[in-house]
CSV table of C-alpha atoms in Angstrom, one decimal:
chain,number,residue,atom,x,y,z
A,3,MET,CA,-29.9,-105.6,13.1
A,4,ARG,CA,-30.3,-102.1,14.6
A,5,ASN,CA,-27.7,-99.4,13.7
A,6,VAL,CA,-25.1,-98.3,16.2
A,7,VAL,CA,-25.7,-94.6,17.0
A,8,LEU,CA,-22.9,-94.2,19.5
A,9,SER,CA,-19.6,-96.0,20.0
A,10,MET,CA,-17.1,-95.1,22.7
A,11,LYS,CA,-13.7,-96.9,22.2
A,12,ASP,CA,-10.9,-97.1,24.8
A,13,ILE,CA,-11.9,-94.0,26.8
A,14,ASP,CA,-9.2,-93.0,29.3
A,15,LYS,CA,-9.5,-90.2,32.0
A,16,ARG,CA,-7.3,-89.3,34.9
A,17,PHE,CA,-7.9,-86.7,37.6
A,18,SER,CA,-4.9,-85.6,39.8
A,19,GLY,CA,-3.4,-89.0,39.7
A,20,VAL,CA,-6.8,-90.9,40.1
A,21,HIS,CA,-7.3,-93.2,37.1
A,22,ALA,CA,-11.1,-92.7,36.7
A,23,LEU,CA,-11.5,-94.4,33.3
A,24,LYS,CA,-9.2,-97.1,32.1
A,25,GLY,CA,-9.8,-97.8,28.4
A,26,VAL,CA,-13.6,-98.1,28.7
A,27,SER,CA,-15.7,-99.0,25.6
A,28,PHE,CA,-19.4,-98.7,25.1
A,29,ASP,CA,-21.8,-99.1,22.3
A,30,LEU,CA,-25.5,-97.9,21.9
A,31,TYR,CA,-28.0,-99.1,19.3
A,32,GLU,CA,-30.8,-97.0,17.8
A,33,GLY,CA,-34.0,-97.3,19.9
A,34,GLU,CA,-32.3,-99.2,22.6
A,35,ILE,CA,-32.6,-98.7,26.3
A,36,HIS,CA,-29.2,-99.6,27.7
A,37,ALA,CA,-28.4,-99.8,31.5
A,38,LEU,CA,-25.0,-98.5,32.6
A,39,VAL,CA,-24.4,-99.9,36.1
A,40,GLY,CA,-21.6,-100.2,38.7
A,41,GLU,CA,-20.9,-99.1,42.2
A,42,ASN,CA,-20.3,-95.5,43.1
A,43,GLY,CA,-17.0,-94.5,41.8
A,44,ALA,CA,-17.1,-97.1,39.0
A,45,GLY,CA,-16.8,-94.5,36.3
A,46,LYS,CA,-20.4,-94.2,35.1
A,47,SER,CA,-20.8,-90.4,35.5
A,48,THR,CA,-17.2,-89.8,34.3
A,49,LEU,CA,-17.9,-91.7,31.1
A,50,MET,CA,-21.2,-89.7,30.5
A,51,LYS,CA,-19.4,-86.4,31.2
A,52,ALA,CA,-16.8,-87.3,28.6
A,53,LEU,CA,-19.6,-88.1,26.2
A,54,THR,CA,-21.4,-84.7,26.8
A,55,GLY,CA,-18.2,-82.6,26.7
A,56,ILE,CA,-18.4,-81.6,30.4
A,57,PHE,CA,-14.6,-82.4,30.4
A,58,PRO,CA,-12.3,-83.8,27.7
A,59,LYS,CA,-11.2,-87.4,27.7
A,60,ASP,CA,-7.5,-88.0,27.8
A,61,SER,CA,-7.5,-90.7,25.0
A,62,GLY,CA,-9.8,-92.9,23.1
A,63,GLU,CA,-12.4,-92.2,20.4
A,64,ILE,CA,-16.2,-91.3,20.3
A,65,HIS,CA,-18.1,-92.0,17.2
A,66,PHE,CA,-21.7,-90.6,16.9
A,67,MET,CA,-23.9,-91.2,13.9
A,68,GLY,CA,-21.0,-92.7,12.1
A,69,LYS,CA,-18.7,-89.6,12.5
A,70,LEU,CA,-15.9,-88.8,15.0
A,71,PHE,CA,-17.4,-86.8,17.8
A,72,ASN,CA,-15.5,-84.4,20.1
A,73,PRO,CA,-17.9,-82.0,21.9
A,74,LYS,CA,-16.4,-79.0,23.5
A,75,GLY,CA,-19.2,-78.8,26.0
A,76,PRO,CA,-22.8,-79.8,26.8
A,77,LYS,CA,-24.2,-77.4,24.3
A,78,ASP,CA,-22.3,-79.0,21.5
A,79,ALA,CA,-23.6,-82.4,22.6
A,80,LEU,CA,-27.2,-81.1,22.8
A,81,ASP,CA,-26.9,-79.4,19.4
A,82,ALA,CA,-25.7,-82.8,18.0
A,83,GLY,CA,-28.7,-84.6,19.6
A,84,ILE,CA,-27.3,-85.9,22.9
A,85,ALA,CA,-29.0,-84.8,26.1
A,86,ILE,CA,-28.6,-85.8,29.8
A,87,VAL,CA,-31.2,-85.5,32.6
A,88,HIS,CA,-29.3,-85.5,35.9
A,89,GLN,CA,-30.6,-86.8,39.2
A,90,GLU,CA,-30.6,-83.3,40.6
A,91,LEU,CA,-33.0,-81.4,38.3
A,92,ASN,CA,-31.7,-78.1,36.8
A,93,MET,CA,-34.7,-76.0,36.1
A,94,MET,CA,-36.3,-72.8,37.4
A,95,GLU,CA,-39.2,-73.5,39.7
A,96,HIS,CA,-40.7,-70.0,39.6
A,97,LEU,CA,-41.2,-70.1,35.8
A,98,THR,CA,-44.1,-72.0,34.1
A,99,VAL,CA,-43.6,-75.4,32.5
A,100,ALA,CA,-43.6,-73.8,29.0
A,101,GLN,CA,-41.1,-71.2,30.0
A,102,ASN,CA,-38.7,-73.9,31.3
A,103,LEU,CA,-39.2,-76.0,28.2
A,104,PHE,CA,-38.1,-73.3,25.8
A,105,ILE,CA,-35.8,-71.1,27.9
A,106,GLY,CA,-33.3,-69.6,25.4
A,107,ARG,CA,-35.6,-70.6,22.6
A,108,GLU,CA,-38.6,-68.5,23.4
A,109,SER,CA,-41.5,-67.9,20.9
A,110,THR,CA,-41.5,-64.3,19.9
A,111,LYS,CA,-43.5,-61.8,17.7
A,112,ARG,CA,-42.9,-58.4,16.1
A,113,SER,CA,-39.5,-59.4,14.7
A,114,GLY,CA,-38.3,-61.0,17.9
A,115,ARG,CA,-38.7,-58.0,20.1
A,116,PHE,CA,-41.6,-59.4,22.2
A,117,LEU,CA,-42.3,-62.8,23.8
A,118,ASP,CA,-45.3,-64.6,22.5
A,119,GLU,CA,-46.6,-66.6,25.5
A,120,LYS,CA,-49.6,-67.8,23.7
A,121,ALA,CA,-47.6,-69.4,20.9
A,122,GLN,CA,-45.1,-70.7,23.4
A,123,ASN,CA,-47.8,-72.4,25.5
A,124,LYS,CA,-49.3,-73.9,22.4
A,125,ARG,CA,-45.8,-75.3,21.4
A,126,ALA,CA,-45.4,-76.7,24.9
A,127,ALA,CA,-48.9,-78.3,24.9
A,128,GLU,CA,-48.2,-80.0,21.6
A,129,LEU,CA,-44.9,-81.4,22.9
A,130,LEU,CA,-46.4,-82.7,26.1
A,131,GLN,CA,-49.4,-84.2,24.3
A,132,ARG,CA,-47.0,-86.0,21.8
A,133,LEU,CA,-45.2,-87.5,24.8
A,134,ASN,CA,-48.4,-88.4,26.5
A,135,MET,CA,-47.6,-86.2,29.5
A,136,ASP,CA,-50.6,-85.0,31.4
A,137,ILE,CA,-49.1,-81.7,32.4
A,138,ASP,CA,-50.4,-78.1,32.1
A,139,PRO,CA,-47.9,-76.0,30.2
A,140,GLN,CA,-49.0,-72.8,32.1
A,141,GLU,CA,-48.5,-74.4,35.5
A,142,THR,CA,-45.7,-73.0,37.7
A,143,LEU,CA,-43.0,-75.7,37.7
A,144,GLY,CA,-42.5,-75.4,41.5
A,145,LYS,CA,-46.1,-76.5,42.1
A,146,LEU,CA,-45.6,-79.9,40.4
A,147,THR,CA,-44.4,-83.1,42.1
A,148,VAL,CA,-40.7,-84.1,41.6
A,149,GLY,CA,-41.9,-86.8,39.3
A,150,LYS,CA,-43.8,-84.3,37.1
A,151,GLN,CA,-40.8,-81.9,37.1
A,152,GLN,CA,-38.7,-84.8,35.9
A,153,MET,CA,-41.1,-85.4,33.0
A,154,VAL,CA,-40.7,-81.8,32.1
A,155,GLU,CA,-36.9,-82.1,32.1
A,156,ILE,CA,-37.3,-85.1,29.8
A,157,ALA,CA,-39.7,-83.2,27.5
A,158,LYS,CA,-37.2,-80.3,27.4
A,159,ALA,CA,-34.5,-82.7,26.2
A,160,VAL,CA,-36.8,-84.3,23.6
A,161,SER,CA,-37.8,-80.9,22.3
A,162,HIS,CA,-34.3,-80.8,20.7
A,163,ASP,CA,-33.7,-83.1,17.7
A,164,LEU,CA,-32.8,-85.9,20.2
A,165,LYS,CA,-31.1,-89.1,19.2
A,166,VAL,CA,-29.5,-90.1,22.5
A,167,LEU,CA,-31.0,-89.5,26.0
A,168,VAL,CA,-29.0,-90.2,29.2
A,169,LEU,CA,-31.1,-90.7,32.3
A,170,ASP,CA,-29.1,-90.5,35.5
A,171,GLU,CA,-31.0,-92.1,38.4
A,172,PRO,CA,-34.4,-91.0,37.1
A,173,SER,CA,-36.5,-93.0,39.5
A,174,ALA,CA,-34.7,-92.1,42.8
A,175,ALA,CA,-37.4,-89.7,44.0
A,176,LEU,CA,-40.4,-91.0,42.1
A,177,THR,CA,-43.4,-92.9,43.4
A,178,GLU,CA,-44.4,-96.3,41.9
A,179,ARG,CA,-47.0,-94.7,39.8
A,180,GLU,CA,-44.6,-92.0,38.5
A,181,ILE,CA,-42.0,-94.8,37.7
A,182,ASP,CA,-44.6,-96.6,35.7
A,183,GLU,CA,-45.4,-93.3,33.8
A,184,LEU,CA,-41.7,-92.8,33.2
A,185,PHE,CA,-41.3,-96.3,31.7
A,186,VAL,CA,-44.3,-95.7,29.4
A,187,ILE,CA,-42.6,-92.6,28.0
A,188,MET,CA,-39.2,-94.3,27.7
A,189,ARG,CA,-40.7,-97.2,25.7
A,190,ASP,CA,-42.5,-94.7,23.5
A,191,LEU,CA,-39.3,-92.8,22.8
A,192,ALA,CA,-37.5,-96.0,22.1
A,193,ALA,CA,-40.2,-97.0,19.6
A,194,LYS,CA,-39.5,-93.6,17.8
A,195,GLY,CA,-35.8,-94.5,17.6
A,196,VAL,CA,-34.4,-92.5,20.5
A,197,ALA,CA,-31.5,-94.5,22.2
A,198,MET,CA,-31.3,-94.2,25.9
A,199,ILE,CA,-28.6,-94.7,28.5
A,200,TYR,CA,-30.2,-95.6,31.9
A,201,ILE,CA,-28.1,-95.2,35.0
A,202,SER,CA,-29.7,-96.7,38.2
A,203,HIS,CA,-28.9,-98.5,41.4
A,204,ARG,CA,-32.3,-100.1,41.3
A,205,LEU,CA,-31.5,-103.5,39.8
A,206,ASP,CA,-35.1,-104.7,39.6
A,207,GLU,CA,-36.1,-101.7,37.5
A,208,ILE,CA,-33.2,-102.5,35.1
A,209,GLY,CA,-34.6,-106.0,34.6
A,210,ILE,CA,-38.0,-104.4,33.6
A,211,ILE,CA,-37.1,-101.5,31.4
A,212,THR,CA,-33.7,-102.2,29.6
A,213,ASP,CA,-32.6,-104.2,26.6
A,214,ARG,CA,-28.9,-104.5,27.5
A,215,VAL,CA,-26.6,-104.0,30.5
A,216,THR,CA,-23.0,-102.7,30.5
A,217,VAL,CA,-21.1,-103.0,33.8
A,218,LEU,CA,-18.2,-100.9,35.0
A,219,ARG,CA,-16.1,-101.6,38.0
A,220,ASP,CA,-13.3,-99.5,39.3
A,221,GLY,CA,-13.1,-97.4,36.1
A,222,GLU,CA,-12.8,-100.5,33.9
A,223,TYR,CA,-15.2,-102.2,31.4
A,224,VAL,CA,-16.4,-105.5,32.9
A,225,GLY,CA,-18.9,-106.6,30.2
A,226,THR,CA,-22.2,-106.2,28.3
A,227,ARG,CA,-25.0,-108.7,28.4
A,228,ASN,CA,-28.6,-108.8,27.2
A,229,THR,CA,-30.8,-108.0,30.1
A,230,LYS,CA,-33.1,-111.0,29.7
A,231,GLU,CA,-30.1,-113.3,29.9
A,232,LEU,CA,-28.7,-111.7,33.1
A,233,THR,CA,-29.9,-112.7,36.5
A,234,LYS,CA,-29.8,-110.1,39.4
A,235,SER,CA,-27.2,-112.0,41.3
A,236,GLU,CA,-25.0,-112.3,38.2
A,237,MET,CA,-25.3,-108.5,37.6
A,238,ILE,CA,-24.3,-107.8,41.3
A,239,ASN,CA,-21.3,-110.2,41.0
A,240,MET,CA,-20.2,-108.3,37.9
A,241,MET,CA,-20.6,-105.0,39.7
A,242,VAL,CA,-18.7,-105.8,42.9
A,243,GLY,CA,-16.6,-108.8,42.0
A,244,ARG,CA,-18.0,-110.8,44.8
A,245,VAL,CA,-21.2,-112.6,45.8
A,246,ILE,CA,-23.5,-110.5,48.0
A,247,PHE,CA,-26.3,-112.3,49.9
A,248,GLU,CA,-29.7,-110.6,50.2
A,249,LYS,CA,-31.6,-113.2,52.3
A,250,PRO,CA,-34.3,-112.0,54.7
A,251,LYS,CA,-33.5,-112.2,58.4
A,252,SER,CA,-34.9,-115.5,59.7
A,253,HIS,CA,-34.9,-114.7,63.4
A,254,SER,CA,-34.1,-111.9,65.9
A,255,ASN,CA,-30.9,-112.1,67.9
A,256,VAL,CA,-32.3,-109.6,70.5
A,257,PRO,CA,-32.9,-111.3,73.9
A,258,LYS,CA,-36.6,-111.3,75.0
A,259,ASP,CA,-35.5,-109.7,78.3
A,260,ALA,CA,-33.4,-107.0,76.6
A,261,PRO,CA,-34.2,-103.6,78.3
A,262,VAL,CA,-36.5,-101.1,76.6
A,263,VAL,CA,-34.4,-98.1,75.9
A,264,LEU,CA,-37.0,-96.0,74.1
A,265,ARG,CA,-40.8,-95.9,74.7
A,266,VAL,CA,-43.0,-93.6,72.6
A,267,SER,CA,-46.5,-93.2,73.9
A,268,HIS,CA,-49.4,-91.4,72.0
A,269,LEU,CA,-47.2,-89.3,69.8
A,270,SER,CA,-49.0,-87.0,67.4
A,271,ALA,CA,-47.7,-84.3,65.1
A,272,GLY,CA,-49.5,-82.3,62.4
A,273,ARG,CA,-51.7,-84.3,59.9
A,274,MET,CA,-49.2,-87.2,59.4
A,275,VAL,CA,-48.6,-88.6,62.9
A,276,LYS,CA,-51.7,-89.8,64.8
A,277,ASP,CA,-51.4,-91.4,68.2
A,278,VAL,CA,-48.2,-93.4,67.5
A,279,SER,CA,-46.9,-95.7,70.3
A,280,PHE,CA,-44.0,-98.2,70.2
A,281,GLU,CA,-41.0,-99.5,72.1
A,282,LEU,CA,-37.3,-100.0,71.1
A,283,ARG,CA,-35.1,-102.5,72.9
A,284,LYS,CA,-31.3,-102.4,73.4
A,285,GLY,CA,-29.5,-103.9,70.4
A,286,GLU,CA,-32.7,-103.9,68.3
A,287,ILE,CA,-33.3,-102.8,64.7
A,288,LEU,CA,-36.9,-101.8,64.5
A,289,GLY,CA,-38.0,-101.4,60.9
A,290,PHE,CA,-40.6,-98.9,59.9
A,291,ALA,CA,-42.5,-99.9,56.7
A,292,GLY,CA,-45.4,-98.3,54.9
A,293,LEU,CA,-46.4,-96.7,51.6
A,294,MET,CA,-45.4,-93.2,50.7
A,295,GLY,CA,-47.3,-90.7,52.8
A,296,ALA,CA,-47.8,-93.1,55.6
A,297,GLY,CA,-46.1,-90.8,58.1
A,298,ARG,CA,-42.9,-92.7,58.8
A,299,THR,CA,-40.5,-89.9,58.3
A,300,GLU,CA,-42.9,-87.5,60.1
A,301,THR,CA,-42.9,-89.8,63.1
A,302,ALA,CA,-39.0,-89.8,63.1
A,303,ARG,CA,-38.9,-86.0,62.9
A,304,ALA,CA,-41.4,-85.6,65.7
A,305,LEU,CA,-39.4,-88.1,67.8
A,306,TYR,CA,-36.2,-86.1,67.1
A,307,GLY,CA,-37.8,-82.7,67.9
A,308,ALA,CA,-37.6,-81.4,64.4
A,309,ASP,CA,-41.4,-80.9,64.2
A,310,LYS,CA,-43.8,-79.8,67.0
A,311,ALA,CA,-45.5,-82.8,68.6
A,312,VAL,CA,-47.5,-84.0,71.6
A,313,GLY,CA,-47.2,-87.2,73.4
A,314,SER,CA,-44.7,-88.9,75.8
A,315,ILE,CA,-41.1,-90.1,75.3
A,316,TYR,CA,-39.3,-92.2,77.8
A,317,ILE,CA,-35.6,-93.1,77.6
A,318,ASN,CA,-34.4,-95.9,79.9
A,319,ASP,CA,-37.8,-95.5,81.8
A,320,HIS,CA,-37.3,-91.8,82.4
A,321,GLN,CA,-39.7,-89.4,80.7
A,322,VAL,CA,-37.7,-86.7,78.7
A,323,ILE,CA,-38.8,-83.6,76.9
A,324,VAL,CA,-37.8,-83.4,73.3
A,325,ASN,CA,-38.8,-79.9,71.9
A,326,SER,CA,-35.9,-79.6,69.4
A,327,PRO,CA,-33.1,-81.6,67.8
A,328,MET,CA,-30.7,-80.3,70.4
A,329,ASP,CA,-32.8,-81.8,73.1
A,330,ALA,CA,-32.8,-85.2,71.2
A,331,VAL,CA,-29.0,-85.1,70.8
A,332,ARG,CA,-28.6,-84.4,74.5
A,333,HIS,CA,-30.7,-87.5,75.2
A,334,GLY,CA,-28.5,-89.7,73.0
A,335,ILE,CA,-30.7,-89.7,69.8
A,336,GLY,CA,-28.9,-89.4,66.4
A,337,TYR,CA,-30.8,-88.9,63.2
A,338,LEU,CA,-29.6,-89.8,59.7
A,339,SER,CA,-32.0,-88.0,57.4
A,340,GLU,CA,-33.2,-89.5,54.0
A,341,ASP,CA,-31.8,-86.3,52.5
A,342,ARG,CA,-28.2,-86.6,53.8
A,343,LYS,CA,-26.9,-83.7,51.5
A,344,ARG,CA,-29.3,-81.2,53.0
A,345,PHE,CA,-29.7,-82.4,56.7
A,346,GLY,CA,-26.9,-85.0,57.3
A,347,VAL,CA,-23.6,-83.5,56.1
A,348,ALA,CA,-22.2,-80.1,55.4
A,349,ILE,CA,-21.0,-80.9,51.9
A,350,ASN,CA,-18.4,-78.1,51.6
A,351,LEU,CA,-16.7,-79.0,54.9
A,352,SER,CA,-14.1,-81.7,55.4
A,353,VAL,CA,-14.4,-85.3,56.6
A,354,THR,CA,-13.0,-84.3,60.0
A,355,GLU,CA,-15.2,-81.2,60.4
A,356,ASN,CA,-18.3,-83.3,59.6
A,357,SER,CA,-17.3,-86.2,61.8
A,358,VAL,CA,-16.9,-84.1,64.9
A,359,MET,CA,-19.3,-81.2,64.5
A,360,ALA,CA,-22.0,-82.7,66.9
A,361,SER,CA,-19.3,-83.1,69.5
A,362,TYR,CA,-17.7,-79.7,69.6
A,363,ASP,CA,-18.9,-78.9,73.1
A,364,GLU,CA,-17.3,-82.0,74.6
A,365,LEU,CA,-14.1,-81.8,72.6
A,366,ALA,CA,-13.4,-78.1,72.9
A,367,LYS,CA,-10.6,-76.9,75.3
A,368,GLY,CA,-12.1,-73.8,76.6
A,369,MET,CA,-12.5,-71.4,73.6
A,370,PHE,CA,-10.3,-73.5,71.3
A,371,LEU,CA,-10.7,-76.6,69.3
A,372,PRO,CA,-7.8,-79.1,69.6
A,373,LEU,CA,-7.4,-79.7,65.9
A,374,LYS,CA,-4.8,-82.5,66.1
A,375,GLU,CA,-7.1,-84.3,68.5
A,376,LEU,CA,-10.1,-83.8,66.2
A,377,ASP,CA,-8.1,-85.3,63.2
A,378,ARG,CA,-7.1,-88.2,65.5
A,379,ILE,CA,-10.7,-89.0,66.4
A,380,SER,CA,-11.8,-88.6,62.9
A,381,ALA,CA,-9.1,-90.9,61.5
A,382,GLU,CA,-10.1,-93.5,64.1
A,383,TYR,CA,-13.6,-93.6,62.7
A,384,VAL,CA,-12.6,-93.4,59.1
A,385,GLU,CA,-10.7,-96.6,59.6
A,386,LYS,CA,-13.3,-98.2,61.8
A,387,LEU,CA,-16.1,-97.5,59.3
A,388,LYS,CA,-13.8,-98.1,56.2
A,389,ILE,CA,-14.6,-94.6,54.8
A,390,LYS,CA,-12.9,-94.2,51.5
A,391,THR,CA,-11.4,-90.8,51.3
A,392,PRO,CA,-7.9,-89.7,50.1
A,393,THR,CA,-7.5,-87.4,53.2
A,394,LEU,CA,-9.3,-86.2,56.2
A,395,GLU,CA,-9.3,-82.7,54.6
A,396,GLN,CA,-11.3,-84.0,51.6
A,397,PHE,CA,-14.7,-82.1,51.1
A,398,VAL,CA,-17.5,-84.5,51.8
A,399,LYS,CA,-19.3,-83.4,48.5
A,400,ASN,CA,-16.5,-85.3,46.7
A,401,LEU,CA,-17.2,-88.6,48.4
A,402,SER,CA,-19.6,-91.3,47.1
A,403,GLY,CA,-23.1,-91.6,48.5
A,404,GLY,CA,-22.2,-94.6,50.7
A,405,ASN,CA,-19.1,-92.9,52.2
A,406,GLN,CA,-21.1,-89.7,52.8
A,407,GLN,CA,-23.6,-91.9,54.8
A,408,LYS,CA,-20.7,-93.4,56.7
A,409,VAL,CA,-19.5,-89.9,57.7
A,410,VAL,CA,-22.9,-89.2,59.1
A,411,ILE,CA,-22.8,-92.4,61.1
A,412,ALA,CA,-19.3,-91.5,62.4
A,413,LYS,CA,-20.7,-88.1,63.6
A,414,TRP,CA,-23.3,-89.8,65.8
A,415,LEU,CA,-20.9,-92.5,67.0
A,416,ILE,CA,-18.4,-89.9,68.0
A,417,LYS,CA,-21.2,-88.1,69.9
A,418,ASN,CA,-21.8,-91.6,71.6
A,419,SER,CA,-25.6,-91.7,70.5
A,420,SER,CA,-27.2,-94.8,71.9
A,421,ILE,CA,-30.4,-94.5,69.7
A,422,LEU,CA,-29.9,-94.1,65.9
A,423,ILE,CA,-32.7,-93.2,63.4
A,424,PHE,CA,-31.8,-94.3,59.9
A,425,ASP,CA,-34.2,-92.8,57.4
A,426,GLU,CA,-33.9,-94.5,54.0
A,427,PRO,CA,-30.2,-95.4,54.8
A,428,THR,CA,-29.3,-96.8,51.4
A,429,ARG,CA,-31.2,-94.4,49.1
A,430,GLY,CA,-29.0,-93.6,46.1
A,431,ILE,CA,-26.3,-96.0,47.2
A,432,ASP,CA,-24.9,-98.7,45.0
A,433,VAL,CA,-25.3,-102.4,45.8
A,434,GLY,CA,-21.8,-102.9,47.2
A,435,ALA,CA,-22.1,-99.9,49.6
A,436,LYS,CA,-25.5,-101.1,50.6
A,437,SER,CA,-24.0,-104.3,51.8
A,438,GLU,CA,-21.3,-102.4,53.8
A,439,ILE,CA,-24.1,-100.2,55.5
A,440,TYR,CA,-26.1,-103.3,56.3
A,441,THR,CA,-23.0,-104.9,57.9
A,442,LEU,CA,-22.2,-101.7,59.8
A,443,MET,CA,-25.8,-101.5,61.1
A,444,ASN,CA,-25.8,-105.1,62.3
A,445,GLU,CA,-22.4,-104.5,64.0
A,446,LEU,CA,-23.8,-101.3,65.8
A,447,ALA,CA,-26.8,-103.4,67.0
A,448,LYS,CA,-24.5,-106.1,68.2
A,449,ASP,CA,-22.6,-103.5,70.2
A,450,GLY,CA,-25.8,-102.4,71.9
A,451,LYS,CA,-26.8,-99.5,69.8
A,452,SER,CA,-30.6,-99.4,69.2
A,453,ILE,CA,-31.7,-98.5,65.7
A,454,ILE,CA,-35.0,-97.3,64.1
A,455,MET,CA,-34.8,-98.0,60.3
A,456,ILE,CA,-37.2,-96.4,57.9
A,457,SER,CA,-37.1,-97.9,54.4
A,458,SER,CA,-39.4,-98.0,51.3
A,459,GLU,CA,-37.8,-101.2,50.2
A,460,LEU,CA,-39.5,-104.3,51.7
A,461,ASN,CA,-36.5,-106.5,50.9
A,462,GLU,CA,-34.4,-104.2,53.0
A,463,VAL,CA,-36.9,-104.1,55.9
A,464,LEU,CA,-37.1,-107.9,55.9
A,465,ARG,CA,-33.4,-108.3,55.7
A,466,MET,CA,-32.5,-105.9,58.5
A,467,SER,CA,-35.3,-105.8,61.0
A,468,ASP,CA,-35.7,-107.7,64.3
A,469,ARG,CA,-39.3,-106.3,64.4
A,470,ILE,CA,-41.3,-104.3,61.8
A,471,ALA,CA,-43.7,-101.4,62.7
A,472,VAL,CA,-46.1,-100.9,59.7
A,473,MET,CA,-47.8,-97.5,59.3
A,474,CYS,CA,-50.8,-96.4,57.3
A,475,GLU,CA,-52.3,-92.9,57.1
A,476,GLY,CA,-50.3,-91.7,60.1
A,477,ARG,CA,-51.0,-94.6,62.4
A,478,ILE,CA,-49.1,-97.9,63.3
A,479,THR,CA,-51.5,-100.6,62.1
A,480,GLY,CA,-49.4,-103.5,63.3
A,481,ILE,CA,-46.0,-104.6,64.7
A,482,LEU,CA,-44.6,-107.8,63.4
A,483,ASN,CA,-41.8,-110.0,64.7
A,484,ILE,CA,-39.4,-110.9,61.9
A,485,GLU,CA,-40.2,-114.6,62.3
A,486,GLU,CA,-43.8,-113.9,61.2
A,487,ALA,CA,-43.2,-111.0,58.8
A,488,THR,CA,-43.8,-111.5,55.0
A,489,GLN,CA,-44.1,-109.0,52.2
A,490,GLU,CA,-47.8,-109.9,52.0
A,491,ARG,CA,-48.5,-109.3,55.6
A,492,ILE,CA,-46.6,-106.0,55.6
A,493,MET,CA,-48.6,-104.8,52.5
A,494,ALA,CA,-51.9,-105.9,54.1
A,495,LEU,CA,-51.0,-103.7,57.1
A,496,ALA,CA,-49.7,-100.9,55.0
A,497,THR,CA,-53.0,-100.7,53.1
A,498,HIS,CA,-55.0,-101.0,56.3
A,499,ARG,CA,-56.3,-104.5,55.5
A,500,GLY,CA,-54.4,-105.9,58.5
């Protein structure tokens, strides 16, 4: 029987009347990889912040290595041997790998008066070699892929006398190969006795890499199960308290004579979009599938006017010129970026301000904005899209990922966009919110909106699409009707074997 290294008992936390944690308990064994799952807002991050001293718990006890543990901040936790690697990396891209690894603990010479870069690079090389990370310690961090940067962040955590490592959505921005490399490192750390808490919305990964799963829902502890004894559907049911069906779409509901609302002919842009042509019908969801680097997002950006492109675009049989996003918006095209925090919402503005920002020209009364009218319109779409927010004045940065995505959708619906481009619509969104986004997209299509959906998840593409355009190396290698589409056929086209 492995030793318990961490025990959290009856942890309670409130924020301004919101009961974020309601007597949550959690145990972690030495050398264990333990998944912590739940919908956005379930309390996962709050529990980890209580563990690492980012804020104090209201009640309950934490025992670490057999002793009562009350960290005053992240440094206390790190000094004790508990580190957290956040989804949004916190390093200095202009410094080298070695400098990032030992910032604040630099190698010095001459009684500490001068830095010893040679010794520091040697320390870094030894650490990276021990972790089987193929990374040059003298390389500038910003030149590495996101996956390699994340490896450096993990190495930095391990460089302390680490006993517990918390990984928050570590695979969200990684390629399949980088995920495999991450899992190798995690298993190696576990074999050396490091205990890990693994937070992820990717339930398939949890089945591969973890030993046990603890589920939280609405700030409460639901249960802990051995991973090998827990099916994906059981895990989802524990998370959301209801059954969610993930069956592929069996047939298209789009009439064969539905009008073509968008026709793209011989579109090319940069190195990633090469002679792309396709049609989109009214009420259709056209999925775009392909491997990373296939040119899907670049095609969307070219269509939206974000990148310079050549080719022809026809909307309702009329050729239009789209040289900028402003042109696209004027022609009824709305774009939901895969990076919604950078390109979808203004996180430090309110729900109302984000909802109506694309429609100021239409809603303004001369030089002034009718604030009550803006709130009324925003409230209408908050209710219609079931956006969970305490008030319309709430900053969007305080909403969950799923609700941020709904605010972006509200923005384009208020603008009355008839063509919507969803780029990775459920990235970083929990399984319950995913289901809500899927339902919303289907309702939009039923109401006559036309949707282009780009997704790296084949299950999502097969579940949502009426037709599927598959890209490889900047070109569309095939378009499949949903009735004939399978994962095998999509992958054959995505690897140019079609």
